[in-house]
PDB file of N, CA and C in Angstrom:
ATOM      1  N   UNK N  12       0.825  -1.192   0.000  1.00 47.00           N
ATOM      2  CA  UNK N  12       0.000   0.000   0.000  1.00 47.00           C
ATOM      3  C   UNK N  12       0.866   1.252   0.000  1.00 47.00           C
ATOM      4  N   UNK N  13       1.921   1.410   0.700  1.00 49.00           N
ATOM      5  CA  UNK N  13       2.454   2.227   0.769  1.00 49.00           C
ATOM      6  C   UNK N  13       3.454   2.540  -0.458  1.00 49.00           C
ATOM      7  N   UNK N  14       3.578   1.372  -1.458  1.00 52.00           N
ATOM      8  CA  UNK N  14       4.266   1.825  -2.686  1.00 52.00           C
ATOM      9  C   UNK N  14       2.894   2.578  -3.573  1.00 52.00           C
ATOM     10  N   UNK N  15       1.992   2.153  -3.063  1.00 48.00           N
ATOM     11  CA  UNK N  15       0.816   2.510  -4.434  1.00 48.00           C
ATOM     12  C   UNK N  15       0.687   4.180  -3.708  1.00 48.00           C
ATOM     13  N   UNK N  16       0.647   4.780  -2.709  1.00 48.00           N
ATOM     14  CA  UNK N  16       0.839   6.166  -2.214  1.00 48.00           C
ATOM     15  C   UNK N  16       1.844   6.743  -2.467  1.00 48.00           C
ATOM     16  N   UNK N  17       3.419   6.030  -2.475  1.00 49.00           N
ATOM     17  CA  UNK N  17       4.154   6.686  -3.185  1.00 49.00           C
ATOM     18  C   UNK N  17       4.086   7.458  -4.576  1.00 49.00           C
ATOM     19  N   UNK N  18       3.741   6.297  -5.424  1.00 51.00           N
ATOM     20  CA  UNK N  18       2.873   6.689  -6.980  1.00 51.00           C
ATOM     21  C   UNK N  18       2.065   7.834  -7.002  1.00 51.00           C
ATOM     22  N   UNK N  19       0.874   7.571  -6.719  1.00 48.00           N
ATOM     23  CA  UNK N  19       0.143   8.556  -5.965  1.00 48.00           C
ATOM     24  C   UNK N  19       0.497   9.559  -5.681  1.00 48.00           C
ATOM     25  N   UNK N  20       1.455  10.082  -5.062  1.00 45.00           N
ATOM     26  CA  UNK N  20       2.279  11.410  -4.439  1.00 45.00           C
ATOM     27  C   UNK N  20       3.138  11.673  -5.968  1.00 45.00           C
ATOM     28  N   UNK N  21       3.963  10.686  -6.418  1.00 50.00           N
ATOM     29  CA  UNK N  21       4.785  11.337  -7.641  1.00 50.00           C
ATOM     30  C   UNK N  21       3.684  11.955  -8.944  1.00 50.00           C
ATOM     31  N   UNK N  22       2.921  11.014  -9.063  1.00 46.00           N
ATOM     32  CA  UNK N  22       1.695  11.389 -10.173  1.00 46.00           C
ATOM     33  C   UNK N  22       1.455  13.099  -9.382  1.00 46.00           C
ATOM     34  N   UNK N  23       0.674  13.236  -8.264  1.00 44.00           N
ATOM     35  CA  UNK N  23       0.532  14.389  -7.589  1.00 44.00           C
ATOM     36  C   UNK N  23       1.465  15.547  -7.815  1.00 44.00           C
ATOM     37  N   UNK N  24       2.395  15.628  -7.379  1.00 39.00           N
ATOM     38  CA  UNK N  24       3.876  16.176  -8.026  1.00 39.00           C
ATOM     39  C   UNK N  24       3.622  16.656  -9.577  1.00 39.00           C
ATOM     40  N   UNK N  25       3.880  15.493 -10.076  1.00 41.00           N
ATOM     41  CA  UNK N  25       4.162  15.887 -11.732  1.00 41.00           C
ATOM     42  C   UNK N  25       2.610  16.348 -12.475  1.00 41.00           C
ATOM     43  N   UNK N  26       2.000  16.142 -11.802  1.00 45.00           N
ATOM     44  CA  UNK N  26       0.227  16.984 -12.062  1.00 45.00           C
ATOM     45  C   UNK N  26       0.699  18.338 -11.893  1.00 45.00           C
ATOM     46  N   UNK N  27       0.972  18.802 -10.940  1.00 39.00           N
ATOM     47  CA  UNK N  27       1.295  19.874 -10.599  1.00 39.00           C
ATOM     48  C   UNK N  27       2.144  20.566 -11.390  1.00 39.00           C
ATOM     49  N   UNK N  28       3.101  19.861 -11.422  1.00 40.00           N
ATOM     50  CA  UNK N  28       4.650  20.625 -12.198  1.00 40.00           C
ATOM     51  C   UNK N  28       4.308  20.713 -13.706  1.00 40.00           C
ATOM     52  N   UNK N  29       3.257  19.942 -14.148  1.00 40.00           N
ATOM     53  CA  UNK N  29       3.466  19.540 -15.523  1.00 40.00           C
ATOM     54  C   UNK N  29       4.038  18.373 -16.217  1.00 40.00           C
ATOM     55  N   UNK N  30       3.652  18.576 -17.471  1.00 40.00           N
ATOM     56  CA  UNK N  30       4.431  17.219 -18.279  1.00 40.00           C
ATOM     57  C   UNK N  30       4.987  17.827 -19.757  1.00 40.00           C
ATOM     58  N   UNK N  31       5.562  19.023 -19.686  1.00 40.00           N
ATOM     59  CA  UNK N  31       5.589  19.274 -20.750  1.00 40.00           C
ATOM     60  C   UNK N  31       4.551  19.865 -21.586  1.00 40.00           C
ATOM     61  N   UNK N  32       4.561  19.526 -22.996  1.00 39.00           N
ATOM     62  CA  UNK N  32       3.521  19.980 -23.795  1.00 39.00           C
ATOM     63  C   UNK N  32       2.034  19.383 -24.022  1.00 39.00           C
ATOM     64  N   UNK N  33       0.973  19.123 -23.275  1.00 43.00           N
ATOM     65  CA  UNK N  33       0.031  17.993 -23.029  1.00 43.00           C
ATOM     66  C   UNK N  33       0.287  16.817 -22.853  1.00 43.00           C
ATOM     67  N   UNK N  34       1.554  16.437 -22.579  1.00 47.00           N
ATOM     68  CA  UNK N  34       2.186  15.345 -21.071  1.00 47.00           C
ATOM     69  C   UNK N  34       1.269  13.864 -22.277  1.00 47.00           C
ATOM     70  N   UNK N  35       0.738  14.028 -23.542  1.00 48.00           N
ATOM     71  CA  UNK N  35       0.283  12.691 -24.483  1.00 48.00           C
ATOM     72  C   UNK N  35       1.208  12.916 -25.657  1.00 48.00           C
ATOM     73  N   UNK N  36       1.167  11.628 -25.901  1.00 48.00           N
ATOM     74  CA  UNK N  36       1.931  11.713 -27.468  1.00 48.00           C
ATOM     75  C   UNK N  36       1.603  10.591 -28.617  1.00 48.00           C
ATOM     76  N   UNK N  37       1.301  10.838 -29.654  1.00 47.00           N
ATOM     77  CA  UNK N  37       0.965   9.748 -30.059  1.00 47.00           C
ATOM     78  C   UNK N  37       2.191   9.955 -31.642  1.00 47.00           C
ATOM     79  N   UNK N  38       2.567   8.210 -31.376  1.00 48.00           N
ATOM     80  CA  UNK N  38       3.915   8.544 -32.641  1.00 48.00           C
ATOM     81  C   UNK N  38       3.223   8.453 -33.687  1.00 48.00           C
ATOM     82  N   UNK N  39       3.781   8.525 -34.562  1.00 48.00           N
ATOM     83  CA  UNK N  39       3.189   7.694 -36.026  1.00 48.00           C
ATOM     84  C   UNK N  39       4.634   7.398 -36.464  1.00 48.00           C
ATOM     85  N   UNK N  40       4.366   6.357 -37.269  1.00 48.00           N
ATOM     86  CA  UNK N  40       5.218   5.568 -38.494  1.00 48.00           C
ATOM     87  C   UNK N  40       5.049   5.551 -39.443  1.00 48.00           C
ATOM     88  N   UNK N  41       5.504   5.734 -40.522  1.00 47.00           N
ATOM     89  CA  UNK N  41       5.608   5.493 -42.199  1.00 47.00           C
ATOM     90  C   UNK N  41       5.723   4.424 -42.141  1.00 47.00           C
ATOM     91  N   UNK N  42       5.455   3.595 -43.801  1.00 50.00           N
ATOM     92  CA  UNK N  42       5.859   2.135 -43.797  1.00 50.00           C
ATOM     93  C   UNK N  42       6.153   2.880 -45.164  1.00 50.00           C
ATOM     94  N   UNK N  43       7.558   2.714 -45.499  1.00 50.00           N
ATOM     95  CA  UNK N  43       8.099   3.473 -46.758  1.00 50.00           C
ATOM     96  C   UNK N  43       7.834   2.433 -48.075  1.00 50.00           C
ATOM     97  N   UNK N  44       7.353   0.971 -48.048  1.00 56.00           N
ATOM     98  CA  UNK N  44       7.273   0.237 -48.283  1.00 56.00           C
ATOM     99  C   UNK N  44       6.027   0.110 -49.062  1.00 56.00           C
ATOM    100  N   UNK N  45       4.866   0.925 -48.780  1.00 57.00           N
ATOM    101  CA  UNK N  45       3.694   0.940 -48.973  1.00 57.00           C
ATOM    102  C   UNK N  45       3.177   2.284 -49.191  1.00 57.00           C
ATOM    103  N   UNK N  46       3.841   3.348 -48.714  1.00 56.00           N
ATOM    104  CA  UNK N  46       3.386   4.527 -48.839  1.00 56.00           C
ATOM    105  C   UNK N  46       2.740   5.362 -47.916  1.00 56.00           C
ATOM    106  N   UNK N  47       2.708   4.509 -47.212  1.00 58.00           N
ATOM    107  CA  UNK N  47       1.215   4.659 -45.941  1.00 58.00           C
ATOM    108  C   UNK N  47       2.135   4.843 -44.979  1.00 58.00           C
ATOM    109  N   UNK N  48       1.034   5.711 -43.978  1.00 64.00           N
ATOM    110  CA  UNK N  48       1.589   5.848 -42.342  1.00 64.00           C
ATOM    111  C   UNK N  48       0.606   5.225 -41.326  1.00 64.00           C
ATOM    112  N   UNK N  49       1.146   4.818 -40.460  1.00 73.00           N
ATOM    113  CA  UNK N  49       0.433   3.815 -39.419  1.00 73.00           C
ATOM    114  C   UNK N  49       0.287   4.967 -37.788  1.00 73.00           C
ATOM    115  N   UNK N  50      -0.456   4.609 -37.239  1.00 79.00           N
ATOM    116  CA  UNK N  50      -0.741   5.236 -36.071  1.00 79.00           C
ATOM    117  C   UNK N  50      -0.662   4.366 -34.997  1.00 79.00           C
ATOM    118  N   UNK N  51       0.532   4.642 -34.519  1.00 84.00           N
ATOM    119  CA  UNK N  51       1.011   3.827 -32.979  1.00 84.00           C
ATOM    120  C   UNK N  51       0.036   4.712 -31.981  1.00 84.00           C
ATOM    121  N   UNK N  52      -0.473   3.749 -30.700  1.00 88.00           N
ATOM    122  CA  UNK N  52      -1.245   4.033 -29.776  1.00 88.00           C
ATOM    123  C   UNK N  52       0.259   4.531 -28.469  1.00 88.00           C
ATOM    124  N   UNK N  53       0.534   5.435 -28.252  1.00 93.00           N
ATOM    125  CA  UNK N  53       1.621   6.221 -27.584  1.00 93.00           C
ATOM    126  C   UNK N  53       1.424   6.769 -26.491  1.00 93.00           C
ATOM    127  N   UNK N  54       1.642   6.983 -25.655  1.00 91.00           N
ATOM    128  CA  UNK N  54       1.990   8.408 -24.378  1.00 91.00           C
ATOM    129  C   UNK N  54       2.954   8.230 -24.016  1.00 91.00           C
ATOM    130  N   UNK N  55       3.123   9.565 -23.319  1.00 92.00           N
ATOM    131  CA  UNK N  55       4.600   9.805 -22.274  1.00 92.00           C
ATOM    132  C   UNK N  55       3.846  10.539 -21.087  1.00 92.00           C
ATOM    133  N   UNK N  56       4.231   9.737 -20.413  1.00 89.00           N
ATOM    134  CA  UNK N  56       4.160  10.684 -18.760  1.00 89.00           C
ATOM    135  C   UNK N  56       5.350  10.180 -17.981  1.00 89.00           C
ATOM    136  N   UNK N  57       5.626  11.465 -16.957  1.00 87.00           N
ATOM    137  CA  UNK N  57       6.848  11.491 -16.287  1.00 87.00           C
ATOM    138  C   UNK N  57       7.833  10.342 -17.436  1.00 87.00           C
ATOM    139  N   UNK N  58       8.021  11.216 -18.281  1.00 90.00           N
ATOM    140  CA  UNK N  58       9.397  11.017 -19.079  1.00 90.00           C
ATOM    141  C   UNK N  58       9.398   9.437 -19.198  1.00 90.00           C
ATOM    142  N   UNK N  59       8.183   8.559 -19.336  1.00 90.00           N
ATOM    143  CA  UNK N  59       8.120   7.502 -19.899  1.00 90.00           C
ATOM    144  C   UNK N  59       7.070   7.120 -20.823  1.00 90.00           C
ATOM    145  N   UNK N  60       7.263   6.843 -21.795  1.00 91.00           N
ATOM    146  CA  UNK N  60       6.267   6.432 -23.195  1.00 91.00           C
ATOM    147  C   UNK N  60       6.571   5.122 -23.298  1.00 91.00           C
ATOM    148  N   UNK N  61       5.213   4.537 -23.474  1.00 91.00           N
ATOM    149  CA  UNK N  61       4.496   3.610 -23.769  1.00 91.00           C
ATOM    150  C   UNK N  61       3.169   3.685 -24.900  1.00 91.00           C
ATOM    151  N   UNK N  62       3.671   2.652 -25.754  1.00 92.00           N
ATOM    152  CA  UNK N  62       3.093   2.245 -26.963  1.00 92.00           C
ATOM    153  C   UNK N  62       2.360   1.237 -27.011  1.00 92.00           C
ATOM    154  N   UNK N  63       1.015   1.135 -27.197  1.00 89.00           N
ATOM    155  CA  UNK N  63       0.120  -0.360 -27.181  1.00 89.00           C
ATOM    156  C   UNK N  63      -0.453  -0.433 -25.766  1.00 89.00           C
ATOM    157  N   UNK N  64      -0.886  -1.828 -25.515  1.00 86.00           N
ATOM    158  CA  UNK N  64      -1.352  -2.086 -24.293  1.00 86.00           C
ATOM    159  C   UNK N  64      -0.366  -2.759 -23.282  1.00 86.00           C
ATOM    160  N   UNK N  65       0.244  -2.576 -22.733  1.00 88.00           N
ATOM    161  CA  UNK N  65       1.251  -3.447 -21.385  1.00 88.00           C
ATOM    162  C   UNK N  65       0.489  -4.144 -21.054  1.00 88.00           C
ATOM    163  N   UNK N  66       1.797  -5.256 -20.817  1.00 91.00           N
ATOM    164  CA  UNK N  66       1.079  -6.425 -20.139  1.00 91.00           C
ATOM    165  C   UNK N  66       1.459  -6.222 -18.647  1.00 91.00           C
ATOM    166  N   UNK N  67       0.032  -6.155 -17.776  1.00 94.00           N
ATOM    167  CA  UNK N  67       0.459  -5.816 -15.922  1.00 94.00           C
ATOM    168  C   UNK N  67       0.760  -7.308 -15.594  1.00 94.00           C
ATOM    169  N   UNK N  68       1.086  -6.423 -14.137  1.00 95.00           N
ATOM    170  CA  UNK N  68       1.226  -8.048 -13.427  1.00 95.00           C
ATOM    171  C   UNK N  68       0.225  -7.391 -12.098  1.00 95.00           C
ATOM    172  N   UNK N  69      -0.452  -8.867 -11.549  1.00 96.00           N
ATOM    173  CA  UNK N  69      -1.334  -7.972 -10.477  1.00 96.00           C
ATOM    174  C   UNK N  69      -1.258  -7.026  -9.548  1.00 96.00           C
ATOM    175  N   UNK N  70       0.504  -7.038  -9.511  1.00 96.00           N
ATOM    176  CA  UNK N  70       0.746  -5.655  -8.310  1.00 96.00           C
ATOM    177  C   UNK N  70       0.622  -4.337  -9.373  1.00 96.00           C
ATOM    178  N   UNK N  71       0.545  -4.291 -10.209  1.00 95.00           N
ATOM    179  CA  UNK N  71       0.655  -3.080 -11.310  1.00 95.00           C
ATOM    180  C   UNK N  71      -0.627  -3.204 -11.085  1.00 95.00           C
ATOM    181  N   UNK N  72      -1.755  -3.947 -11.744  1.00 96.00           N
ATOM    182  CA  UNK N  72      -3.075  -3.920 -11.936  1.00 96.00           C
ATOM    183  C   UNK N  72      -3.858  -3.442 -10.997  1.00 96.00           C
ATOM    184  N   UNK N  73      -2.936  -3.603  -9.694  1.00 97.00           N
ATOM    185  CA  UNK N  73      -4.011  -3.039  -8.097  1.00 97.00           C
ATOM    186  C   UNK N  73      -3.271  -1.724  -8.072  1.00 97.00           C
ATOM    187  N   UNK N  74      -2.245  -1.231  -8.791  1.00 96.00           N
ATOM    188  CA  UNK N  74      -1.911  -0.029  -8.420  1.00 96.00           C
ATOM    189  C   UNK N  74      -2.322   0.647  -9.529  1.00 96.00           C
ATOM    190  N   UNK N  75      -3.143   0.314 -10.658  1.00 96.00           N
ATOM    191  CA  UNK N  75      -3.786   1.111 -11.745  1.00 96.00           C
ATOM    192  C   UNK N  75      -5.199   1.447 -11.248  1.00 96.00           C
ATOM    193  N   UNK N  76      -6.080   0.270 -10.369  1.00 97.00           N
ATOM    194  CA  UNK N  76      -7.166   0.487  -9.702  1.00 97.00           C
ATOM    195  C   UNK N  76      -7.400   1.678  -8.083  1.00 97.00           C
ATOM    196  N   UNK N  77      -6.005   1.608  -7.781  1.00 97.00           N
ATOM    197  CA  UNK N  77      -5.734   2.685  -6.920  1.00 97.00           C
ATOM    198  C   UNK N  77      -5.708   3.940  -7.617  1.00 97.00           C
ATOM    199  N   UNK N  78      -5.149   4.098  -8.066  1.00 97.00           N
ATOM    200  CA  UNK N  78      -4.847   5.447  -8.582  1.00 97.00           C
ATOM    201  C   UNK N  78      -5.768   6.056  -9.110  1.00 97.00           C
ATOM    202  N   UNK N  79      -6.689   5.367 -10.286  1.00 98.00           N
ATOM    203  CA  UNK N  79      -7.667   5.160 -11.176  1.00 98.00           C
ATOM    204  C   UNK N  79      -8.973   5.828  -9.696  1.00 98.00           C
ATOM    205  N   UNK N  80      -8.800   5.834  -8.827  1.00 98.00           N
ATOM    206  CA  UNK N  80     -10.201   5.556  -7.893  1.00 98.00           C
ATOM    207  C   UNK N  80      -9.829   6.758  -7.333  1.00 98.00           C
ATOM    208  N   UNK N  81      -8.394   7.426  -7.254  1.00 97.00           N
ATOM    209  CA  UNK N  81      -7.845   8.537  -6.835  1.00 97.00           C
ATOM    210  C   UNK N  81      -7.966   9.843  -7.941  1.00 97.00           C
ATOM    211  N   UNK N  82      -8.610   9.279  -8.667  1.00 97.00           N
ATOM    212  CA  UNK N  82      -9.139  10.862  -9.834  1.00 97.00           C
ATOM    213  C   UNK N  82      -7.745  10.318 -11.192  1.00 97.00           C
ATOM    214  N   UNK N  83      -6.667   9.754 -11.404  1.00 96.00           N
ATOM    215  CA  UNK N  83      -5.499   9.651 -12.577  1.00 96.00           C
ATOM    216  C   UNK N  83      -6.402   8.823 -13.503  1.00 96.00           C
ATOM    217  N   UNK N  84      -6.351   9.345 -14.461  1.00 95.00           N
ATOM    218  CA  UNK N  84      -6.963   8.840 -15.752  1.00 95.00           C
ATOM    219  C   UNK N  84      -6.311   7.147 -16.181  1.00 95.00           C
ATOM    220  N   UNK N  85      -6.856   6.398 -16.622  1.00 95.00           N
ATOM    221  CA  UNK N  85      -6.335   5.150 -16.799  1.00 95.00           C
ATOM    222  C   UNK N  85      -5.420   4.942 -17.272  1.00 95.00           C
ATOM    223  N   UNK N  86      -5.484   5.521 -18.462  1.00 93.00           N
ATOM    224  CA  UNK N  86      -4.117   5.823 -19.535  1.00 93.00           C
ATOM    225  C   UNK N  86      -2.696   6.262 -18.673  1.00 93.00           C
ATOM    226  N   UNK N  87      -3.084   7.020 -17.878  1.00 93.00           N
ATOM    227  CA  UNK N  87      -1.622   7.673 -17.049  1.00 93.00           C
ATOM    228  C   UNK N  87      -1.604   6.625 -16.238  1.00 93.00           C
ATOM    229  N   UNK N  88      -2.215   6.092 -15.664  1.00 95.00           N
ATOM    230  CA  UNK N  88      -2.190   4.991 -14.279  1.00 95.00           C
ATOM    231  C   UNK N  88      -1.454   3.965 -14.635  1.00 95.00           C
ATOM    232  N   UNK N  89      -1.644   3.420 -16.045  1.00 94.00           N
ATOM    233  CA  UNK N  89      -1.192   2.336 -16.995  1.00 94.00           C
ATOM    234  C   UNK N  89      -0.039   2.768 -17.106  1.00 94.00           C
ATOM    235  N   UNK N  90       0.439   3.572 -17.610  1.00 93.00           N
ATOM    236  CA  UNK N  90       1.815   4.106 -17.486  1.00 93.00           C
ATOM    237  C   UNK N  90       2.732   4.434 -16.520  1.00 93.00           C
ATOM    238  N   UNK N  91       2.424   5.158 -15.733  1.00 93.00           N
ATOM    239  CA  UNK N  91       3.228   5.278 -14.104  1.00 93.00           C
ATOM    240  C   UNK N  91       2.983   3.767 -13.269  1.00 93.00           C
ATOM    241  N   UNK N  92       2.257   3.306 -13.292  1.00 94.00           N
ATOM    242  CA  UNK N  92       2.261   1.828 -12.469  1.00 94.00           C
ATOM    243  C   UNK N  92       3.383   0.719 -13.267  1.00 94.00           C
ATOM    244  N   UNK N  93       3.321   0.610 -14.390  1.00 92.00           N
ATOM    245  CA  UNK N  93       4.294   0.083 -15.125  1.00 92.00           C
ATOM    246  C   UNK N  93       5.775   0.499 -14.673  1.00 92.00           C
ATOM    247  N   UNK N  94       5.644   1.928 -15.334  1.00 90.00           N
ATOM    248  CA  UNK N  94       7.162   2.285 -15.163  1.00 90.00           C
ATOM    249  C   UNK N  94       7.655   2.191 -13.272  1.00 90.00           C
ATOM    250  N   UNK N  95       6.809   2.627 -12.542  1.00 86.00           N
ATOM    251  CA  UNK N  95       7.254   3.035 -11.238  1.00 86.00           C
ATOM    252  C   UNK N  95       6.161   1.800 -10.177  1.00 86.00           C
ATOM    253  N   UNK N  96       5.302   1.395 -10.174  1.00 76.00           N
ATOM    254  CA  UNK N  96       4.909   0.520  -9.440  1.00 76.00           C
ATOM    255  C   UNK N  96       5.804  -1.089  -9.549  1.00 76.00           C
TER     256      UNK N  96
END
């Protein structure tokens, strides 16, 4: 519990401070191959980006439902619990 409040407090923090330029990012890719560009599913918060869906493990998953219940949008929860839970 007390790691999922840590989180909690850093998310808190970097709410505050910011994330940069709307703290989302979404990449895109060319496929030079085809002509076409593809749209990767992306963010960055606190200076970590993640692409697609992560795979949790249940201590991540109870610290996405914490946070998630604490007002952090899922998308960010998914991301800071990964990188830092």
């Amino acid at each position: 519990m007390k790691r999922v409040m840590t989180g909690a407090l850093i998310a808190a923090v970097v709410g505050v401070g910011g994330v940069g330029a709307g703290g989302a990012a979404v990449a895109q890719a060319s496929d030079p191959a085809q002509g076409q560009s593809t749209r990767q599913d992306c963010r960055t918060y606190s200076s970590v980006t993640e692409c697609g869906q992560p795979k949790l493990t249940e201590k991540q998953r109870a610290c996405v439902d914490s946070a998630v219940q604490q007002g952090m949008t899922d998308r960010r929860a998914v991301v800071e619990c990964s990188a830092f839970g």
